[in-house]
Amino acid sequence: MSESVSGTAVLVVDDEPTVREVVATYLRRDGHAVTEAGDGTTAIDLVQRERFDLVVLDMMLPGVNGLDILRRIRQMGDMPVIMLTARAEESDRVAGLELGADDYVVKPFSPRELAARVNGVLRRAAPKVAADAARLDFGPLVVDQRAREVTLDGALVDFTPKEFDVLAHLAASPREVFSRADLLRDVWQSSPDWQDPATVTVHVRRIRNKIEADPENPRWITTVWGVGYRFEP
C-alpha cells in the first residue's frame, strides 16, 4: 500500500455517478477532502472558485470535455491533473499529456491503483525539504528543488509538477543515461506493465520545448539512441 498524503483537496470529475462514488470513497479513506462534479461546466466553475490540490478528470464528458477543462486548468496554473479515459489508443493519451496532464488511468481501473496514483502525484508535487532541498545550478539553467522552480537566463519557466520531477531527476545525475523504464520506475513509481513508455517521451518533448533554444537539437536533454535520455551539464 502506498503512503497517503492526507489533508488535501481533490476534485473528481466524471459523468458516471458510480465511478465518482467509488473513487471518492477510496480517496476519503486516505484522508483527502473530495468534491465531486458530474459535468464540465460545473468542474470549470469549481476550479475557478475553490482551491484544489489535484483534479481527477474524465476525458469523455458531455458538453465541455476533459481536454477542454484541462486547457482551462493549465491557463490558471500547474495544479496536478490525472486523466481518466475509456480510450486505450495512444493518440488519446498523448493528447492529454501534451496539454499538461500529470498522469492517466485507463478505464476500467482499480480504485486502489487510482488512489495510489493520486497519492504519488501529490507527494511529488509537495515542496521538498532537508536532503532534497538542493539547488542545481548549470549557469543559465537553474533547477531549485526546494522551491520547485526552474529558471532560464534568470526568467522563471512554467513547469507542471511531473515535468519538474523529470527534469530534476535527470539534472541530479548529469550525463547518466536513464531509459524510459528507469524514469517510469523512479519518477512515476510505475513500470511499462502499468504505464505507457510514451508518457516519458511526451514529457521530455514538453520540457525541451520550454528550455531548449532548438528543441530538435537539444543542448540540455539529449537522446542516447536505443537507450534513453541524459542531462548535459
JSON list of C-alpha atoms in Angstrom, two decimals:
[
{"chain": "A", "resi": 1, "resn": "MET", "atom": "CA", "xyz": [0.00, 0.00, 0.00]},
{"chain": "A", "resi": 2, "resn": "SER", "atom": "CA", "xyz": [1.41, 3.41, -0.94]},
{"chain": "A", "resi": 3, "resn": "GLU", "atom": "CA", "xyz": [1.86, 6.15, 1.59]},
{"chain": "A", "resi": 4, "resn": "SER", "atom": "CA", "xyz": [-1.05, 8.58, 1.51]},
{"chain": "A", "resi": 5, "resn": "VAL", "atom": "CA", "xyz": [-0.95, 12.35, 1.51]},
{"chain": "A", "resi": 6, "resn": "SER", "atom": "CA", "xyz": [-3.83, 13.33, 3.76]},
{"chain": "A", "resi": 7, "resn": "GLY", "atom": "CA", "xyz": [-5.45, 16.70, 4.31]},
{"chain": "A", "resi": 8, "resn": "THR", "atom": "CA", "xyz": [-5.53, 17.61, 0.61]},
{"chain": "A", "resi": 9, "resn": "ALA", "atom": "CA", "xyz": [-8.44, 18.77, -1.53]},
{"chain": "A", "resi": 10, "resn": "VAL", "atom": "CA", "xyz": [-9.23, 16.63, -4.59]},
{"chain": "A", "resi": 11, "resn": "LEU", "atom": "CA", "xyz": [-11.83, 17.32, -7.27]},
{"chain": "A", "resi": 12, "resn": "VAL", "atom": "CA", "xyz": [-13.25, 14.21, -9.00]},
{"chain": "A", "resi": 13, "resn": "VAL", "atom": "CA", "xyz": [-14.92, 14.93, -12.35]},
{"chain": "A", "resi": 14, "resn": "ASP", "atom": "CA", "xyz": [-16.86, 12.12, -14.05]},
{"chain": "A", "resi": 15, "resn": "ASP", "atom": "CA", "xyz": [-20.36, 11.92, -15.51]},
{"chain": "A", "resi": 16, "resn": "GLU", "atom": "CA", "xyz": [-20.88, 8.39, -14.14]},
{"chain": "A", "resi": 17, "resn": "PRO", "atom": "CA", "xyz": [-22.21, 8.64, -10.54]},
{"chain": "A", "resi": 18, "resn": "THR", "atom": "CA", "xyz": [-20.99, 5.14, -9.67]},
{"chain": "A", "resi": 19, "resn": "VAL", "atom": "CA", "xyz": [-17.43, 5.95, -10.76]},
{"chain": "A", "resi": 20, "resn": "ARG", "atom": "CA", "xyz": [-17.44, 9.20, -8.79]},
{"chain": "A", "resi": 21, "resn": "GLU", "atom": "CA", "xyz": [-18.77, 7.43, -5.69]},
{"chain": "A", "resi": 22, "resn": "VAL", "atom": "CA", "xyz": [-16.18, 4.65, -5.78]},
{"chain": "A", "resi": 23, "resn": "VAL", "atom": "CA", "xyz": [-13.26, 6.99, -6.45]},
{"chain": "A", "resi": 24, "resn": "ALA", "atom": "CA", "xyz": [-14.38, 9.45, -3.78]},
{"chain": "A", "resi": 25, "resn": "THR", "atom": "CA", "xyz": [-14.78, 6.63, -1.24]},
{"chain": "A", "resi": 26, "resn": "TYR", "atom": "CA", "xyz": [-11.23, 5.40, -1.73]},
{"chain": "A", "resi": 27, "resn": "LEU", "atom": "CA", "xyz": [-9.76, 8.90, -1.66]},
{"chain": "A", "resi": 28, "resn": "ARG", "atom": "CA", "xyz": [-11.64, 9.83, 1.51]},
{"chain": "A", "resi": 29, "resn": "ARG", "atom": "CA", "xyz": [-10.28, 6.68, 3.16]},
{"chain": "A", "resi": 30, "resn": "ASP", "atom": "CA", "xyz": [-6.82, 8.13, 2.51]},
{"chain": "A", "resi": 31, "resn": "GLY", "atom": "CA", "xyz": [-7.81, 11.35, 4.27]},
{"chain": "A", "resi": 32, "resn": "HIS", "atom": "CA", "xyz": [-8.50, 13.57, 1.25]},
{"chain": "A", "resi": 33, "resn": "ALA", "atom": "CA", "xyz": [-11.30, 16.11, 1.15]},
{"chain": "A", "resi": 34, "resn": "VAL", "atom": "CA", "xyz": [-13.19, 15.19, -2.02]},
{"chain": "A", "resi": 35, "resn": "THR", "atom": "CA", "xyz": [-15.51, 17.35, -4.11]},
{"chain": "A", "resi": 36, "resn": "GLU", "atom": "CA", "xyz": [-17.46, 15.77, -6.98]},
{"chain": "A", "resi": 37, "resn": "ALA", "atom": "CA", "xyz": [-18.59, 17.19, -10.33]},
{"chain": "A", "resi": 38, "resn": "GLY", "atom": "CA", "xyz": [-20.67, 15.39, -12.95]},
{"chain": "A", "resi": 39, "resn": "ASP", "atom": "CA", "xyz": [-20.08, 17.67, -15.94]},
{"chain": "A", "resi": 40, "resn": "GLY", "atom": "CA", "xyz": [-17.51, 20.00, -17.42]},
{"chain": "A", "resi": 41, "resn": "THR", "atom": "CA", "xyz": [-19.34, 23.26, -16.76]},
{"chain": "A", "resi": 42, "resn": "THR", "atom": "CA", "xyz": [-19.59, 22.50, -13.04]},
{"chain": "A", "resi": 43, "resn": "ALA", "atom": "CA", "xyz": [-15.94, 21.44, -12.94]},
{"chain": "A", "resi": 44, "resn": "ILE", "atom": "CA", "xyz": [-14.72, 24.68, -14.51]},
{"chain": "A", "resi": 45, "resn": "ASP", "atom": "CA", "xyz": [-16.84, 26.72, -12.10]},
{"chain": "A", "resi": 46, "resn": "LEU", "atom": "CA", "xyz": [-15.39, 24.82, -9.13]},
{"chain": "A", "resi": 47, "resn": "VAL", "atom": "CA", "xyz": [-11.72, 25.19, -10.12]},
{"chain": "A", "resi": 48, "resn": "GLN", "atom": "CA", "xyz": [-12.27, 28.91, -10.65]},
{"chain": "A", "resi": 49, "resn": "ARG", "atom": "CA", "xyz": [-13.91, 29.41, -7.25]},
{"chain": "A", "resi": 50, "resn": "GLU", "atom": "CA", "xyz": [-12.13, 26.92, -4.98]},
{"chain": "A", "resi": 51, "resn": "ARG", "atom": "CA", "xyz": [-8.60, 25.67, -4.31]},
{"chain": "A", "resi": 52, "resn": "PHE", "atom": "CA", "xyz": [-7.80, 22.06, -5.12]},
{"chain": "A", "resi": 53, "resn": "ASP", "atom": "CA", "xyz": [-4.52, 20.22, -4.74]},
{"chain": "A", "resi": 54, "resn": "LEU", "atom": "CA", "xyz": [-5.35, 17.76, -7.55]},
{"chain": "A", "resi": 55, "resn": "VAL", "atom": "CA", "xyz": [-8.06, 17.01, -10.11]},
{"chain": "A", "resi": 56, "resn": "VAL", "atom": "CA", "xyz": [-9.12, 13.53, -11.24]},
{"chain": "A", "resi": 57, "resn": "LEU", "atom": "CA", "xyz": [-10.65, 14.30, -14.64]},
{"chain": "A", "resi": 58, "resn": "ASP", "atom": "CA", "xyz": [-12.60, 12.07, -17.02]},
{"chain": "A", "resi": 59, "resn": "MET", "atom": "CA", "xyz": [-11.68, 12.74, -20.65]},
{"chain": "A", "resi": 60, "resn": "MET", "atom": "CA", "xyz": [-15.12, 11.91, -22.09]},
{"chain": "A", "resi": 61, "resn": "LEU", "atom": "CA", "xyz": [-17.70, 14.28, -20.61]},
{"chain": "A", "resi": 62, "resn": "PRO", "atom": "CA", "xyz": [-20.95, 15.63, -22.07]},
{"chain": "A", "resi": 63, "resn": "GLY", "atom": "CA", "xyz": [-20.74, 19.25, -23.19]},
{"chain": "A", "resi": 64, "resn": "VAL", "atom": "CA", "xyz": [-17.34, 20.58, -22.16]},
{"chain": "A", "resi": 65, "resn": "ASN", "atom": "CA", "xyz": [-14.99, 17.59, -22.45]},
{"chain": "A", "resi": 66, "resn": "GLY", "atom": "CA", "xyz": [-11.99, 16.72, -20.31]},
{"chain": "A", "resi": 67, "resn": "LEU", "atom": "CA", "xyz": [-9.38, 18.11, -22.70]},
{"chain": "A", "resi": 68, "resn": "ASP", "atom": "CA", "xyz": [-11.16, 21.48, -22.76]},
{"chain": "A", "resi": 69, "resn": "ILE", "atom": "CA", "xyz": [-11.23, 21.51, -18.95]},
{"chain": "A", "resi": 70, "resn": "LEU", "atom": "CA", "xyz": [-7.53, 20.59, -18.84]},
{"chain": "A", "resi": 71, "resn": "ARG", "atom": "CA", "xyz": [-6.74, 23.54, -21.13]},
{"chain": "A", "resi": 72, "resn": "ARG", "atom": "CA", "xyz": [-8.59, 25.88, -18.75]},
{"chain": "A", "resi": 73, "resn": "ILE", "atom": "CA", "xyz": [-6.79, 24.44, -15.72]},
{"chain": "A", "resi": 74, "resn": "ARG", "atom": "CA", "xyz": [-3.39, 24.89, -17.37]},
{"chain": "A", "resi": 75, "resn": "GLN", "atom": "CA", "xyz": [-4.25, 28.51, -18.17]},
{"chain": "A", "resi": 76, "resn": "MET", "atom": "CA", "xyz": [-4.79, 29.02, -14.43]},
{"chain": "A", "resi": 77, "resn": "GLY", "atom": "CA", "xyz": [-1.64, 27.27, -13.17]},
{"chain": "A", "resi": 78, "resn": "ASP", "atom": "CA", "xyz": [0.12, 23.96, -12.60]},
{"chain": "A", "resi": 79, "resn": "MET", "atom": "CA", "xyz": [-2.49, 22.13, -10.48]},
{"chain": "A", "resi": 80, "resn": "PRO", "atom": "CA", "xyz": [-1.81, 18.37, -10.86]},
{"chain": "A", "resi": 81, "resn": "VAL", "atom": "CA", "xyz": [-4.31, 16.54, -13.08]},
{"chain": "A", "resi": 82, "resn": "ILE", "atom": "CA", "xyz": [-4.85, 12.79, -13.52]},
{"chain": "A", "resi": 83, "resn": "MET", "atom": "CA", "xyz": [-6.92, 11.92, -16.59]},
{"chain": "A", "resi": 84, "resn": "LEU", "atom": "CA", "xyz": [-9.41, 9.05, -16.71]},
{"chain": "A", "resi": 85, "resn": "THR", "atom": "CA", "xyz": [-10.11, 7.66, -20.15]},
{"chain": "A", "resi": 86, "resn": "ALA", "atom": "CA", "xyz": [-12.03, 4.74, -21.57]},
{"chain": "A", "resi": 87, "resn": "ARG", "atom": "CA", "xyz": [-9.95, 5.02, -24.72]},
{"chain": "A", "resi": 88, "resn": "ALA", "atom": "CA", "xyz": [-6.81, 2.93, -24.88]},
{"chain": "A", "resi": 89, "resn": "GLU", "atom": "CA", "xyz": [-5.44, 4.46, -28.09]},
{"chain": "A", "resi": 90, "resn": "GLU", "atom": "CA", "xyz": [-2.04, 6.10, -27.71]},
{"chain": "A", "resi": 91, "resn": "SER", "atom": "CA", "xyz": [-3.22, 9.23, -29.54]},
{"chain": "A", "resi": 92, "resn": "ASP", "atom": "CA", "xyz": [-5.83, 9.94, -26.86]},
{"chain": "A", "resi": 93, "resn": "ARG", "atom": "CA", "xyz": [-3.33, 9.50, -24.04]},
{"chain": "A", "resi": 94, "resn": "VAL", "atom": "CA", "xyz": [-0.75, 11.66, -25.80]},
{"chain": "A", "resi": 95, "resn": "ALA", "atom": "CA", "xyz": [-3.32, 14.42, -26.37]},
{"chain": "A", "resi": 96, "resn": "GLY", "atom": "CA", "xyz": [-3.88, 14.75, -22.62]},
{"chain": "A", "resi": 97, "resn": "LEU", "atom": "CA", "xyz": [-0.17, 14.56, -21.81]},
{"chain": "A", "resi": 98, "resn": "GLU", "atom": "CA", "xyz": [0.66, 17.19, -24.42]},
{"chain": "A", "resi": 99, "resn": "LEU", "atom": "CA", "xyz": [-1.83, 19.54, -22.76]},
{"chain": "A", "resi": 100, "resn": "GLY", "atom": "CA", "xyz": [-0.15, 19.06, -19.38]},
{"chain": "A", "resi": 101, "resn": "ALA", "atom": "CA", "xyz": [-1.80, 16.07, -17.68]},
{"chain": "A", "resi": 102, "resn": "ASP", "atom": "CA", "xyz": [0.45, 14.61, -14.98]},
{"chain": "A", "resi": 103, "resn": "ASP", "atom": "CA", "xyz": [-0.79, 11.04, -15.27]},
{"chain": "A", "resi": 104, "resn": "TYR", "atom": "CA", "xyz": [-3.61, 8.99, -16.76]},
{"chain": "A", "resi": 105, "resn": "VAL", "atom": "CA", "xyz": [-5.57, 5.87, -15.87]},
{"chain": "A", "resi": 106, "resn": "VAL", "atom": "CA", "xyz": [-7.47, 3.79, -18.43]},
{"chain": "A", "resi": 107, "resn": "LYS", "atom": "CA", "xyz": [-10.98, 2.54, -17.62]},
{"chain": "A", "resi": 108, "resn": "PRO", "atom": "CA", "xyz": [-11.85, 0.06, -16.26]},
{"chain": "A", "resi": 109, "resn": "PHE", "atom": "CA", "xyz": [-9.36, 0.68, -13.48]},
{"chain": "A", "resi": 110, "resn": "SER", "atom": "CA", "xyz": [-8.63, -0.47, -9.96]},
{"chain": "A", "resi": 111, "resn": "PRO", "atom": "CA", "xyz": [-9.80, 2.18, -7.46]},
{"chain": "A", "resi": 112, "resn": "ARG", "atom": "CA", "xyz": [-6.87, 1.20, -5.24]},
{"chain": "A", "resi": 113, "resn": "GLU", "atom": "CA", "xyz": [-4.43, 1.80, -8.09]},
{"chain": "A", "resi": 114, "resn": "LEU", "atom": "CA", "xyz": [-6.01, 5.20, -8.82]},
{"chain": "A", "resi": 115, "resn": "ALA", "atom": "CA", "xyz": [-5.76, 6.17, -5.15]},
{"chain": "A", "resi": 116, "resn": "ALA", "atom": "CA", "xyz": [-2.08, 5.16, -5.20]},
{"chain": "A", "resi": 117, "resn": "ARG", "atom": "CA", "xyz": [-1.54, 7.28, -8.32]},
{"chain": "A", "resi": 118, "resn": "VAL", "atom": "CA", "xyz": [-3.22, 10.26, -6.62]},
{"chain": "A", "resi": 119, "resn": "ASN", "atom": "CA", "xyz": [-1.02, 9.91, -3.55]},
{"chain": "A", "resi": 120, "resn": "GLY", "atom": "CA", "xyz": [2.08, 9.54, -5.70]},
{"chain": "A", "resi": 121, "resn": "VAL", "atom": "CA", "xyz": [1.38, 12.68, -7.73]},
{"chain": "A", "resi": 122, "resn": "LEU", "atom": "CA", "xyz": [0.59, 14.66, -4.56]},
{"chain": "A", "resi": 123, "resn": "ARG", "atom": "CA", "xyz": [3.83, 13.55, -2.89]},
{"chain": "A", "resi": 124, "resn": "ARG", "atom": "CA", "xyz": [5.87, 14.58, -5.91]},
{"chain": "A", "resi": 125, "resn": "ALA", "atom": "CA", "xyz": [4.09, 17.93, -6.12]},
{"chain": "A", "resi": 126, "resn": "ALA", "atom": "CA", "xyz": [4.67, 18.71, -2.44]},
{"chain": "A", "resi": 127, "resn": "PRO", "atom": "CA", "xyz": [7.60, 21.01, -1.53]},
{"chain": "A", "resi": 128, "resn": "LYS", "atom": "CA", "xyz": [10.76, 19.09, -0.69]},
{"chain": "A", "resi": 129, "resn": "VAL", "atom": "CA", "xyz": [12.80, 19.80, 2.43]},
{"chain": "A", "resi": 130, "resn": "ALA", "atom": "CA", "xyz": [16.04, 18.76, 4.14]},
{"chain": "A", "resi": 131, "resn": "ALA", "atom": "CA", "xyz": [18.18, 16.46, 1.98]},
{"chain": "A", "resi": 132, "resn": "ASP", "atom": "CA", "xyz": [16.07, 17.07, -1.10]},
{"chain": "A", "resi": 133, "resn": "ALA", "atom": "CA", "xyz": [16.48, 20.84, -0.81]},
{"chain": "A", "resi": 134, "resn": "ALA", "atom": "CA", "xyz": [19.17, 21.24, -3.46]},
{"chain": "A", "resi": 135, "resn": "ARG", "atom": "CA", "xyz": [19.82, 23.98, -5.99]},
{"chain": "A", "resi": 136, "resn": "LEU", "atom": "CA", "xyz": [21.09, 22.53, -9.25]},
{"chain": "A", "resi": 137, "resn": "ASP", "atom": "CA", "xyz": [22.94, 25.37, -10.98]},
{"chain": "A", "resi": 138, "resn": "PHE", "atom": "CA", "xyz": [24.07, 24.97, -14.57]},
{"chain": "A", "resi": 139, "resn": "GLY", "atom": "CA", "xyz": [24.78, 28.59, -15.44]},
{"chain": "A", "resi": 140, "resn": "PRO", "atom": "CA", "xyz": [21.79, 29.89, -17.39]},
{"chain": "A", "resi": 141, "resn": "LEU", "atom": "CA", "xyz": [19.64, 26.96, -16.25]},
{"chain": "A", "resi": 142, "resn": "VAL", "atom": "CA", "xyz": [18.83, 26.58, -12.54]},
{"chain": "A", "resi": 143, "resn": "VAL", "atom": "CA", "xyz": [16.67, 23.83, -11.03]},
{"chain": "A", "resi": 144, "resn": "ASP", "atom": "CA", "xyz": [15.70, 24.78, -7.47]},
{"chain": "A", "resi": 145, "resn": "GLN", "atom": "CA", "xyz": [14.36, 21.65, -5.76]},
{"chain": "A", "resi": 146, "resn": "ARG", "atom": "CA", "xyz": [13.41, 23.47, -2.56]},
{"chain": "A", "resi": 147, "resn": "ALA", "atom": "CA", "xyz": [11.22, 25.99, -4.38]},
{"chain": "A", "resi": 148, "resn": "ARG", "atom": "CA", "xyz": [10.40, 23.55, -7.18]},
{"chain": "A", "resi": 149, "resn": "GLU", "atom": "CA", "xyz": [11.23, 26.25, -9.69]},
{"chain": "A", "resi": 150, "resn": "VAL", "atom": "CA", "xyz": [13.18, 26.31, -12.95]},
{"chain": "A", "resi": 151, "resn": "THR", "atom": "CA", "xyz": [14.79, 29.48, -14.24]},
{"chain": "A", "resi": 152, "resn": "LEU", "atom": "CA", "xyz": [16.43, 30.01, -17.62]},
{"chain": "A", "resi": 153, "resn": "ASP", "atom": "CA", "xyz": [18.56, 33.11, -18.14]},
{"chain": "A", "resi": 154, "resn": "GLY", "atom": "CA", "xyz": [17.03, 34.48, -14.94]},
{"chain": "A", "resi": 155, "resn": "ALA", "atom": "CA", "xyz": [13.44, 34.05, -16.12]},
{"chain": "A", "resi": 156, "resn": "LEU", "atom": "CA", "xyz": [11.04, 31.68, -14.38]},
{"chain": "A", "resi": 157, "resn": "VAL", "atom": "CA", "xyz": [9.85, 28.83, -16.61]},
{"chain": "A", "resi": 158, "resn": "ASP", "atom": "CA", "xyz": [6.36, 27.43, -16.01]},
{"chain": "A", "resi": 159, "resn": "PHE", "atom": "CA", "xyz": [6.55, 23.68, -15.33]},
{"chain": "A", "resi": 160, "resn": "THR", "atom": "CA", "xyz": [3.88, 21.17, -14.35]},
{"chain": "A", "resi": 161, "resn": "PRO", "atom": "CA", "xyz": [4.77, 19.06, -11.27]},
{"chain": "A", "resi": 162, "resn": "LYS", "atom": "CA", "xyz": [5.61, 15.98, -13.34]},
{"chain": "A", "resi": 163, "resn": "GLU", "atom": "CA", "xyz": [7.71, 17.96, -15.85]},
{"chain": "A", "resi": 164, "resn": "PHE", "atom": "CA", "xyz": [9.69, 19.36, -12.93]},
{"chain": "A", "resi": 165, "resn": "ASP", "atom": "CA", "xyz": [10.19, 15.88, -11.46]},
{"chain": "A", "resi": 166, "resn": "VAL", "atom": "CA", "xyz": [11.56, 14.52, -14.75]},
{"chain": "A", "resi": 167, "resn": "LEU", "atom": "CA", "xyz": [13.96, 17.43, -15.26]},
{"chain": "A", "resi": 168, "resn": "ALA", "atom": "CA", "xyz": [15.13, 17.41, -11.63]},
{"chain": "A", "resi": 169, "resn": "HIS", "atom": "CA", "xyz": [15.72, 13.66, -11.72]},
{"chain": "A", "resi": 170, "resn": "LEU", "atom": "CA", "xyz": [17.82, 13.89, -14.87]},
{"chain": "A", "resi": 171, "resn": "ALA", "atom": "CA", "xyz": [19.68, 17.02, -13.74]},
{"chain": "A", "resi": 172, "resn": "ALA", "atom": "CA", "xyz": [20.55, 15.49, -10.37]},
{"chain": "A", "resi": 173, "resn": "SER", "atom": "CA", "xyz": [22.68, 12.88, -12.18]},
{"chain": "A", "resi": 174, "resn": "PRO", "atom": "CA", "xyz": [24.36, 14.74, -15.06]},
{"chain": "A", "resi": 175, "resn": "ARG", "atom": "CA", "xyz": [25.41, 12.58, -18.03]},
{"chain": "A", "resi": 176, "resn": "GLU", "atom": "CA", "xyz": [23.87, 9.46, -16.52]},
{"chain": "A", "resi": 177, "resn": "VAL", "atom": "CA", "xyz": [21.64, 7.74, -19.07]},
{"chain": "A", "resi": 178, "resn": "PHE", "atom": "CA", "xyz": [18.10, 6.85, -18.00]},
{"chain": "A", "resi": 179, "resn": "SER", "atom": "CA", "xyz": [15.88, 4.57, -20.05]},
{"chain": "A", "resi": 180, "resn": "ARG", "atom": "CA", "xyz": [12.17, 5.27, -20.27]},
{"chain": "A", "resi": 181, "resn": "ALA", "atom": "CA", "xyz": [11.61, 2.27, -17.99]},
{"chain": "A", "resi": 182, "resn": "ASP", "atom": "CA", "xyz": [14.07, 3.81, -15.48]},
{"chain": "A", "resi": 183, "resn": "LEU", "atom": "CA", "xyz": [12.14, 7.07, -15.49]},
{"chain": "A", "resi": 184, "resn": "LEU", "atom": "CA", "xyz": [8.78, 5.31, -15.16]},
{"chain": "A", "resi": 185, "resn": "ARG", "atom": "CA", "xyz": [10.15, 3.48, -12.11]},
{"chain": "A", "resi": 186, "resn": "ASP", "atom": "CA", "xyz": [11.93, 6.43, -10.50]},
{"chain": "A", "resi": 187, "resn": "VAL", "atom": "CA", "xyz": [9.60, 9.35, -11.31]},
{"chain": "A", "resi": 188, "resn": "TRP", "atom": "CA", "xyz": [6.21, 7.75, -11.87]},
{"chain": "A", "resi": 189, "resn": "GLN", "atom": "CA", "xyz": [6.84, 4.91, -9.40]},
{"chain": "A", "resi": 190, "resn": "SER", "atom": "CA", "xyz": [5.35, 2.65, -12.05]},
{"chain": "A", "resi": 191, "resn": "SER", "atom": "CA", "xyz": [6.54, 0.30, -14.80]},
{"chain": "A", "resi": 192, "resn": "PRO", "atom": "CA", "xyz": [5.91, -0.40, -18.50]},
{"chain": "A", "resi": 193, "resn": "ASP", "atom": "CA", "xyz": [3.44, -3.04, -17.33]},
{"chain": "A", "resi": 194, "resn": "TRP", "atom": "CA", "xyz": [1.16, -0.31, -15.98]},
{"chain": "A", "resi": 195, "resn": "GLN", "atom": "CA", "xyz": [2.27, 2.85, -17.76]},
{"chain": "A", "resi": 196, "resn": "ASP", "atom": "CA", "xyz": [2.94, 3.51, -21.44]},
{"chain": "A", "resi": 197, "resn": "PRO", "atom": "CA", "xyz": [6.60, 4.49, -22.02]},
{"chain": "A", "resi": 198, "resn": "ALA", "atom": "CA", "xyz": [5.27, 7.10, -24.47]},
{"chain": "A", "resi": 199, "resn": "THR", "atom": "CA", "xyz": [4.34, 9.06, -21.34]},
{"chain": "A", "resi": 200, "resn": "VAL", "atom": "CA", "xyz": [8.05, 9.71, -20.77]},
{"chain": "A", "resi": 201, "resn": "THR", "atom": "CA", "xyz": [8.60, 10.70, -24.41]},
{"chain": "A", "resi": 202, "resn": "VAL", "atom": "CA", "xyz": [5.81, 13.27, -24.26]},
{"chain": "A", "resi": 203, "resn": "HIS", "atom": "CA", "xyz": [7.11, 14.81, -21.02]},
{"chain": "A", "resi": 204, "resn": "VAL", "atom": "CA", "xyz": [10.66, 15.07, -22.35]},
{"chain": "A", "resi": 205, "resn": "ARG", "atom": "CA", "xyz": [9.33, 16.76, -25.50]},
{"chain": "A", "resi": 206, "resn": "ARG", "atom": "CA", "xyz": [7.39, 19.28, -23.42]},
{"chain": "A", "resi": 207, "resn": "ILE", "atom": "CA", "xyz": [10.45, 20.02, -21.26]},
{"chain": "A", "resi": 208, "resn": "ARG", "atom": "CA", "xyz": [12.60, 20.56, -24.35]},
{"chain": "A", "resi": 209, "resn": "ASN", "atom": "CA", "xyz": [10.04, 22.95, -25.79]},
{"chain": "A", "resi": 210, "resn": "LYS", "atom": "CA", "xyz": [10.36, 25.04, -22.62]},
{"chain": "A", "resi": 211, "resn": "ILE", "atom": "CA", "xyz": [14.12, 25.12, -22.05]},
{"chain": "A", "resi": 212, "resn": "GLU", "atom": "CA", "xyz": [15.80, 24.40, -25.37]},
{"chain": "A", "resi": 213, "resn": "ALA", "atom": "CA", "xyz": [16.62, 27.12, -27.89]},
{"chain": "A", "resi": 214, "resn": "ASP", "atom": "CA", "xyz": [16.23, 24.44, -30.58]},
{"chain": "A", "resi": 215, "resn": "PRO", "atom": "CA", "xyz": [14.15, 21.51, -29.29]},
{"chain": "A", "resi": 216, "resn": "GLU", "atom": "CA", "xyz": [15.05, 19.44, -32.36]},
{"chain": "A", "resi": 217, "resn": "ASN", "atom": "CA", "xyz": [18.74, 19.78, -31.47]},
{"chain": "A", "resi": 218, "resn": "PRO", "atom": "CA", "xyz": [18.68, 19.87, -27.66]},
{"chain": "A", "resi": 219, "resn": "ARG", "atom": "CA", "xyz": [21.53, 21.21, -25.60]},
{"chain": "A", "resi": 220, "resn": "TRP", "atom": "CA", "xyz": [20.32, 20.15, -22.13]},
{"chain": "A", "resi": 221, "resn": "ILE", "atom": "CA", "xyz": [18.42, 16.87, -22.50]},
{"chain": "A", "resi": 222, "resn": "THR", "atom": "CA", "xyz": [19.91, 14.66, -25.19]},
{"chain": "A", "resi": 223, "resn": "THR", "atom": "CA", "xyz": [18.77, 11.33, -26.57]},
{"chain": "A", "resi": 224, "resn": "VAL", "atom": "CA", "xyz": [21.05, 8.32, -26.42]},
{"chain": "A", "resi": 225, "resn": "TRP", "atom": "CA", "xyz": [19.55, 6.37, -29.29]},
{"chain": "A", "resi": 226, "resn": "GLY", "atom": "CA", "xyz": [18.30, 2.93, -28.36]},
{"chain": "A", "resi": 227, "resn": "VAL", "atom": "CA", "xyz": [18.91, 3.58, -24.65]},
{"chain": "A", "resi": 228, "resn": "GLY", "atom": "CA", "xyz": [17.21, 6.68, -23.24]},
{"chain": "A", "resi": 229, "resn": "TYR", "atom": "CA", "xyz": [17.92, 10.25, -22.13]},
{"chain": "A", "resi": 230, "resn": "ARG", "atom": "CA", "xyz": [20.62, 12.10, -20.26]},
{"chain": "A", "resi": 231, "resn": "PHE", "atom": "CA", "xyz": [21.14, 15.63, -18.94]},
{"chain": "A", "resi": 232, "resn": "GLU", "atom": "CA", "xyz": [24.16, 17.53, -20.27]},
{"chain": "A", "resi": 233, "resn": "PRO", "atom": "CA", "xyz": [25.59, 19.94, -17.64]}
]
